[in-house]
mmCIF file of C-alpha atoms in Angstrom:
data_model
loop_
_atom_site.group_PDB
_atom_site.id
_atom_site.type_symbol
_atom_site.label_atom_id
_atom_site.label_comp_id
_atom_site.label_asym_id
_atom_site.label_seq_id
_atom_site.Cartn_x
_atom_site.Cartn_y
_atom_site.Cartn_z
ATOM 1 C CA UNK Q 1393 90.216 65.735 54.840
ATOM 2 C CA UNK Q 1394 88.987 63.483 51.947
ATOM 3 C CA UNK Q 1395 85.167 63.642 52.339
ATOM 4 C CA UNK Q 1396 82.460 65.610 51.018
ATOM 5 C CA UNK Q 1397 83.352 69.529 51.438
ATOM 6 C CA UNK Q 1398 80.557 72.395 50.927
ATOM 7 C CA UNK Q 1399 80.984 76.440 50.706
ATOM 8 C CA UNK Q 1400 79.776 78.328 52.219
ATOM 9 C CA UNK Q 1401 78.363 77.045 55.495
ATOM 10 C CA UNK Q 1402 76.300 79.763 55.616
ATOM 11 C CA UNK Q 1403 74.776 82.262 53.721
ATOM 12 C CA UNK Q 1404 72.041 84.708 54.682
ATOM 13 C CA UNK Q 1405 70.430 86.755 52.011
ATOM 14 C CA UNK Q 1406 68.235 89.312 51.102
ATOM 15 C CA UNK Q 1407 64.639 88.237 49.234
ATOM 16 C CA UNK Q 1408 65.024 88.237 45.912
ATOM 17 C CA UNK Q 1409 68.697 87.985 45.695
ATOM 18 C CA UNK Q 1410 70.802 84.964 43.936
ATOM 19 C CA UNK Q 1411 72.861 82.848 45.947
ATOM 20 C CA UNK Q 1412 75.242 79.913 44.784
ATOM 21 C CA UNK Q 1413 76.695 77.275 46.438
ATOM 22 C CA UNK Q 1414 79.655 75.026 45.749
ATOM 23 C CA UNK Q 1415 79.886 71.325 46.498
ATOM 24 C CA UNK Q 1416 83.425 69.094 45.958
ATOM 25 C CA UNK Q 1417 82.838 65.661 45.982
ATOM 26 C CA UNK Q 1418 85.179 62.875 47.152
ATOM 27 C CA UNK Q 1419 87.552 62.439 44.209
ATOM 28 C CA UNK Q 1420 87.011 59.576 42.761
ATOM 29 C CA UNK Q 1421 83.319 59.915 42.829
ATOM 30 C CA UNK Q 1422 81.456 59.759 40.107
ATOM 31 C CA UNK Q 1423 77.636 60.625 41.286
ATOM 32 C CA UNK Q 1424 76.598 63.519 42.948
ATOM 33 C CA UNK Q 1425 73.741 64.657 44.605
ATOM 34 C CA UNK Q 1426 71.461 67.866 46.016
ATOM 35 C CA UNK Q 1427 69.056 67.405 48.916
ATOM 36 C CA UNK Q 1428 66.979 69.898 50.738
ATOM 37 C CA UNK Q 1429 66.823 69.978 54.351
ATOM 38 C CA UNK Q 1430 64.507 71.938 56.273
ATOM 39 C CA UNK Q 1431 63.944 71.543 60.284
ATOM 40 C CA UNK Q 1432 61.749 68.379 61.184
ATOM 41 C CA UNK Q 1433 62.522 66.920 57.965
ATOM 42 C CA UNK Q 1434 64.731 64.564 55.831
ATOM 43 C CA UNK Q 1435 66.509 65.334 53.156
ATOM 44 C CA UNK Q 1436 64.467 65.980 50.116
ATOM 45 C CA UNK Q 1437 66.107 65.090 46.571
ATOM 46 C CA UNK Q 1438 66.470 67.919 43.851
ATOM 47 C CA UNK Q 1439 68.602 66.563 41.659
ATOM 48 C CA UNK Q 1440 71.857 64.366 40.547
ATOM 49 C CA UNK Q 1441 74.999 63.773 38.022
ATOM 50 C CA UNK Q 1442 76.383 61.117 36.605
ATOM 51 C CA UNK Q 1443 79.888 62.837 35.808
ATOM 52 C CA UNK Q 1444 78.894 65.789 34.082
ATOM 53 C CA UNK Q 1445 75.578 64.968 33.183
ATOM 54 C CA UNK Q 1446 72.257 66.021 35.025
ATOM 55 C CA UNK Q 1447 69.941 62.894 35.198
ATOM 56 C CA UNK Q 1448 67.428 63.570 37.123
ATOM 57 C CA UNK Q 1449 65.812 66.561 38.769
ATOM 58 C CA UNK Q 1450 63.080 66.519 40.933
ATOM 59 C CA UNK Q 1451 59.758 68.649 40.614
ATOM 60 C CA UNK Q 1452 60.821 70.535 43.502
ATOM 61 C CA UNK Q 1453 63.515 72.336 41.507
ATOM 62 C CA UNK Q 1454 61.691 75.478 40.246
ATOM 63 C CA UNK Q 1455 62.999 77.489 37.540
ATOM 64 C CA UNK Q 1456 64.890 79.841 39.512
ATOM 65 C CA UNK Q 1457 67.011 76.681 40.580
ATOM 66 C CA UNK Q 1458 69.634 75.476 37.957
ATOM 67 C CA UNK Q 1459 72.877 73.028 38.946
ATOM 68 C CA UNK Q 1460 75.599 72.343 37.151
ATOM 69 C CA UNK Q 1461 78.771 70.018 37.081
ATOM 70 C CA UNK Q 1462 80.639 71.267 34.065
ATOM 71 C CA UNK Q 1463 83.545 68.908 33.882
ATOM 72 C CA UNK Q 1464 81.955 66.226 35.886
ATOM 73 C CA UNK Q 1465 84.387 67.439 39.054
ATOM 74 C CA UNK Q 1466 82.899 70.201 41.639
ATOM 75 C CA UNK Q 1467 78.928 71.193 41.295
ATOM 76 C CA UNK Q 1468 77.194 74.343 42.065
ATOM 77 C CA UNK Q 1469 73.396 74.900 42.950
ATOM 78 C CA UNK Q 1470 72.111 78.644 42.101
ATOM 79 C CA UNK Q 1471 68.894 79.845 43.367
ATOM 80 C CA UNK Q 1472 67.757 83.116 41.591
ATOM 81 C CA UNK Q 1473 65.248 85.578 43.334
ATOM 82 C CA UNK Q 1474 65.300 84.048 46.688
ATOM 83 C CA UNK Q 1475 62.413 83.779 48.595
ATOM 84 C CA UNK Q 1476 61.744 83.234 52.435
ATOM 85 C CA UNK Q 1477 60.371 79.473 51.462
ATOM 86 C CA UNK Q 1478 63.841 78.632 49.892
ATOM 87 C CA UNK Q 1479 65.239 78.758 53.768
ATOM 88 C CA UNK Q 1480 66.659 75.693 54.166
ATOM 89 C CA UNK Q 1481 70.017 73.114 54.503
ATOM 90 C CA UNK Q 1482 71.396 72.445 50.936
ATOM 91 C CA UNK Q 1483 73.105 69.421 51.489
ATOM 92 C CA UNK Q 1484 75.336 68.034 48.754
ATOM 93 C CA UNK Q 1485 76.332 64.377 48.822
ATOM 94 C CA UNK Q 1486 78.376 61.826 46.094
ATOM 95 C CA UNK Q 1487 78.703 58.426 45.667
ATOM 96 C CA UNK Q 1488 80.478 55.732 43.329
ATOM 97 C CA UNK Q 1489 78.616 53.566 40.967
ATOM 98 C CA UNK Q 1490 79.068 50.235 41.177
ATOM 99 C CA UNK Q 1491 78.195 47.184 38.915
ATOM 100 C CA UNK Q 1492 77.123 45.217 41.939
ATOM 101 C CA UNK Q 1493 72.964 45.057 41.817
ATOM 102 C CA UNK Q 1494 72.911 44.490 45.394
ATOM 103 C CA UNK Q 1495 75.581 46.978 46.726
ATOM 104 C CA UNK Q 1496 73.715 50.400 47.567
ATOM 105 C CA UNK Q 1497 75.945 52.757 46.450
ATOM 106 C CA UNK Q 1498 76.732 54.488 49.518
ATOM 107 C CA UNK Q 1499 75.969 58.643 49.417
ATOM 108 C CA UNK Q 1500 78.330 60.786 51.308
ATOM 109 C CA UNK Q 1501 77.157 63.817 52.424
ATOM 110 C CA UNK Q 1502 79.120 66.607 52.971
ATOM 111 C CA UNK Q 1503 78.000 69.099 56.130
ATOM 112 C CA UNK Q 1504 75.503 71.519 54.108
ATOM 113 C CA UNK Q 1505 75.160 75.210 54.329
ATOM 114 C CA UNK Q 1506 72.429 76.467 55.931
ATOM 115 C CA UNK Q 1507 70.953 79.310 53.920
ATOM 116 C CA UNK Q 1508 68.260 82.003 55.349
ATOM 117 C CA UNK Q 1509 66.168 84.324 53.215
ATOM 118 C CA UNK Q 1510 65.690 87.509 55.166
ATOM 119 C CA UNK T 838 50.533 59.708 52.595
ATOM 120 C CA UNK T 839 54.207 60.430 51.992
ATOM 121 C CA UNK T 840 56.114 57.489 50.496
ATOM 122 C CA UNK T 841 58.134 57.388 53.814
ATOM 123 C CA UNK T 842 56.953 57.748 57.520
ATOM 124 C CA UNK T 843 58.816 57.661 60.703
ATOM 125 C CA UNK T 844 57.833 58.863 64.148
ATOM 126 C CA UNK T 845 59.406 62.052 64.888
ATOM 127 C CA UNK T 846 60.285 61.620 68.207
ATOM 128 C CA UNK T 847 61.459 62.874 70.447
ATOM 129 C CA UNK T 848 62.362 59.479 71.779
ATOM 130 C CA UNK T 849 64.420 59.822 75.325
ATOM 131 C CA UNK T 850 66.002 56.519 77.076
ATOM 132 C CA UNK T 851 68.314 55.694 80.207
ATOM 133 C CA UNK T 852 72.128 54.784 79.190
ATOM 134 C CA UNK T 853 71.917 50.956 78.046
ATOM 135 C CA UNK T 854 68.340 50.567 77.379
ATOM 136 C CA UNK T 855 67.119 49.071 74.237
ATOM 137 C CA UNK T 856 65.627 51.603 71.102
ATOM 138 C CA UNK T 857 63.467 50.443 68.579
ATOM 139 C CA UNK T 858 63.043 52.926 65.426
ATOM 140 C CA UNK T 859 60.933 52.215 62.734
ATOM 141 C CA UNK T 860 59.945 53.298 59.516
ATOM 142 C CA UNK T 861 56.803 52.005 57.012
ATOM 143 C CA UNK T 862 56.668 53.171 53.461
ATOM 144 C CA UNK T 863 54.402 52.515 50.579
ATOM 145 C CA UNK T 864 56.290 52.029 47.306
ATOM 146 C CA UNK T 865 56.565 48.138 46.431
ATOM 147 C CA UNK T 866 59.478 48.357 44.641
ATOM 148 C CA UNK T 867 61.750 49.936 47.239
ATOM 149 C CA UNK T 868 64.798 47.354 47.707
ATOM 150 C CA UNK T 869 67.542 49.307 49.257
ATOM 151 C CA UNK T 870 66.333 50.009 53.102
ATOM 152 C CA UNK T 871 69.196 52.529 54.943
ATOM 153 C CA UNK T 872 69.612 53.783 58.375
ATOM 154 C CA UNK T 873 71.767 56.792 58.472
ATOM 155 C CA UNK T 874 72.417 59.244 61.372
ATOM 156 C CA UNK T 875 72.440 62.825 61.580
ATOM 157 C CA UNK T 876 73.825 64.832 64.342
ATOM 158 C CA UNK T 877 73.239 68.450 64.540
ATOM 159 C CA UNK T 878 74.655 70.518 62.420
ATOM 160 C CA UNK T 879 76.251 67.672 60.117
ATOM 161 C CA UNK T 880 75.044 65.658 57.401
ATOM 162 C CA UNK T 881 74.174 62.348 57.357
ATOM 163 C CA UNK T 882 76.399 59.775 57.294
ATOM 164 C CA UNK T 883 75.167 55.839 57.181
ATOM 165 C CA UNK T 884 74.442 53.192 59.278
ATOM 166 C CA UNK T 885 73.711 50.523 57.790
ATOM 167 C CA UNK T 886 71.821 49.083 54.353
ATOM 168 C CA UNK T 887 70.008 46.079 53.523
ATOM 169 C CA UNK T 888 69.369 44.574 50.325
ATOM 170 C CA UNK T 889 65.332 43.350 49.901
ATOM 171 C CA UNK T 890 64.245 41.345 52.845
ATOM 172 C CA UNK T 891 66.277 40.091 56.559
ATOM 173 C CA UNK T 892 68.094 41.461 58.893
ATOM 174 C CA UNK T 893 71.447 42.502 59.304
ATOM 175 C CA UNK T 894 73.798 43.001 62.411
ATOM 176 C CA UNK T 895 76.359 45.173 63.167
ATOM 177 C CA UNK T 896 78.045 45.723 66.466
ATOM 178 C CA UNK T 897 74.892 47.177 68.611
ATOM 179 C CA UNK T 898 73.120 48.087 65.643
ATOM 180 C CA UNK T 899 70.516 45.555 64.037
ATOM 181 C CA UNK T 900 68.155 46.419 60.827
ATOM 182 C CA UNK T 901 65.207 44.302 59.883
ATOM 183 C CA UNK T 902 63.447 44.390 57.047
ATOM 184 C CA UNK T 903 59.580 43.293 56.590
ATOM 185 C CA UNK T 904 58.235 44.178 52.461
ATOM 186 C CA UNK T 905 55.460 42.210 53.558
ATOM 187 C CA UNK T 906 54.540 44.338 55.659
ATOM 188 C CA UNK T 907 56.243 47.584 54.412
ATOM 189 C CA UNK T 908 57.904 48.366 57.598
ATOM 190 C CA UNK T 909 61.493 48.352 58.644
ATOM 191 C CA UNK T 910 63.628 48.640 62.357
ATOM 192 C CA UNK T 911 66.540 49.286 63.514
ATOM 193 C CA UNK T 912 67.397 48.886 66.933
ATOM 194 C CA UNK T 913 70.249 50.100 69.100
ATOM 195 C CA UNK T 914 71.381 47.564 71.952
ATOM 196 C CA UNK T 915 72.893 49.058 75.315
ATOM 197 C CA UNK T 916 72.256 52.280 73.983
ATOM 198 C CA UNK T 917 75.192 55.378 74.692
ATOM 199 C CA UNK T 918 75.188 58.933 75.461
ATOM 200 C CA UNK T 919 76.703 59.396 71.884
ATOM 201 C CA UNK T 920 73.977 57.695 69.950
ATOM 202 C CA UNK T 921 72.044 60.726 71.094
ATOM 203 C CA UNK T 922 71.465 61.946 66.964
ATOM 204 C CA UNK T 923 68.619 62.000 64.036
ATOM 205 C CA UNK T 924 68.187 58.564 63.205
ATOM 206 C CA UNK T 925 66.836 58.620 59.413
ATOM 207 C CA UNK T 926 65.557 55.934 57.532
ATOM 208 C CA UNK T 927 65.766 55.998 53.525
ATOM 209 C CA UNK T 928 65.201 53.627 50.774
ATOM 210 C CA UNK T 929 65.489 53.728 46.926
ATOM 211 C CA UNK T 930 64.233 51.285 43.752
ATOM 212 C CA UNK T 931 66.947 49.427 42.129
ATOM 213 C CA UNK T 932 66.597 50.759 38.998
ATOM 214 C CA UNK T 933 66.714 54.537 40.447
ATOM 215 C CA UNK T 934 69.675 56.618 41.989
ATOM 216 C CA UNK T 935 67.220 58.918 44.252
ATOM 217 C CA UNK T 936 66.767 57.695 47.315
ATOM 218 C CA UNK T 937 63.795 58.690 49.393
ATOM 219 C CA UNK T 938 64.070 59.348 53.381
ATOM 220 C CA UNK T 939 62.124 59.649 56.609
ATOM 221 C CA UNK T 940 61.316 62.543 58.175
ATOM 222 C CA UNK T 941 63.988 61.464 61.147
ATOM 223 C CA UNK T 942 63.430 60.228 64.764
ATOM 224 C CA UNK T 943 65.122 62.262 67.344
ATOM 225 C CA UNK T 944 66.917 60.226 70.006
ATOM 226 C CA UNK T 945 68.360 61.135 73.133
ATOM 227 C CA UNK T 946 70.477 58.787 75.495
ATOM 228 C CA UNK T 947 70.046 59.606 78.862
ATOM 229 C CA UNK T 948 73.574 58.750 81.066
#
């Protein structure tokens, strides 16, 4: 299977633990993205890469979240001191850049893990 | 107002009928209008896109898009069982990566 994988699928936690998740893009993908998913809702953006560079990151990524991509490949999210709000779908998706203007550069998302904060 | 709005649903039709979703959103310079599914317990995956304004067909699945009026459809012709799913709606400026979605319309086909 080629396509967007994402570990674990689930994770449930304690309050104020840390939890991080792993996202591998499709290979040859050079964006990636994290989204935040809660129940009645569409994904919310926190943040992207360009390879291995962070370029955006929304204001909904407190402190105690931090992602990385450190040699532009696989990403991780970490959330540190968990709290019941942070209950949620993480959903990781990637995409390739294109010079086309008027080609949306199609995100692939990968099935999320679901993470609850006991 | 949220940037994005969609009616939540939950929308439930007979096998074949006709479904009409729709979205309206408030940011101008939106350009990229997207219609991606969602069933549960899976992540998205897309639809269909359209660049600015039109409409665009694909099999049983047409998109329209109105920036006049800030509004976009998509509807589903001789609707199945398995479009049963989260149909979200998402769009994104041309000059920005993020791209912003609906809050989802939940559709059930009736057989």
């Amino acid at each position: 299977d080629t396509g967007v994988s994402q570990d674990p699928r689930h994770k449930i936690t304690k309050r104020g633990q840390n939890v991080t998740f792993r996202c591998d893009p499709i290979s040859e993908h050079n964006r990636l993205y994290w989204y935040r998913q809660t129940l009645g809702q569409g994904p919310e953006f926190l943040t992207y890469f360009q390879n291995e560079a962070q370029l955006e990151k929304s204001r909904l990524l407190s402190d105690r979240f931090s992602a990385e991509r450190p040699k532009g490949s696989f990403s991780t999210l970490e959330i540190q001191r968990t709290e019941q709000g942070d209950s949620a779908m993480y959903l990781c998706a990637s995409s390739k850049a294109t010079r086309d203007y008027r080609s949306y550069n199609e995100q692939f998302f990968g099935p999320g893990t679901r993470l609850t904060v006991l | 107002q949220k940037e994005v709005e969609q009616d939540p649903g939950p929308l439930s039709v007979p096998e074949g009928a006709i479904v009409s979703l729709n979205c309206t959103y408030s940011n101008s310079a939106f350009q990229y209008f997207m219609w991606y599914r969602q069933y549960s317990r899976k992540g998205p995956e897309l639809l269909m896109y359209t660049y600015s304004s039109g409409n665009k067909e694909d099999g049983r699945f047409t998109a329209q898009v109105d920036k006049s009026s800030k509004y976009i459809s998509l509807f589903i012709r001789d609707s199945q069982p398995s479009d049963s799913a989260t149909y979200l709606c998402a769009m994104k400026e041309t000059s920005y990566d993020k791209v912003i979605f609906g809050p989802g319309t939940s559709l059930s086909v009736i057989p």
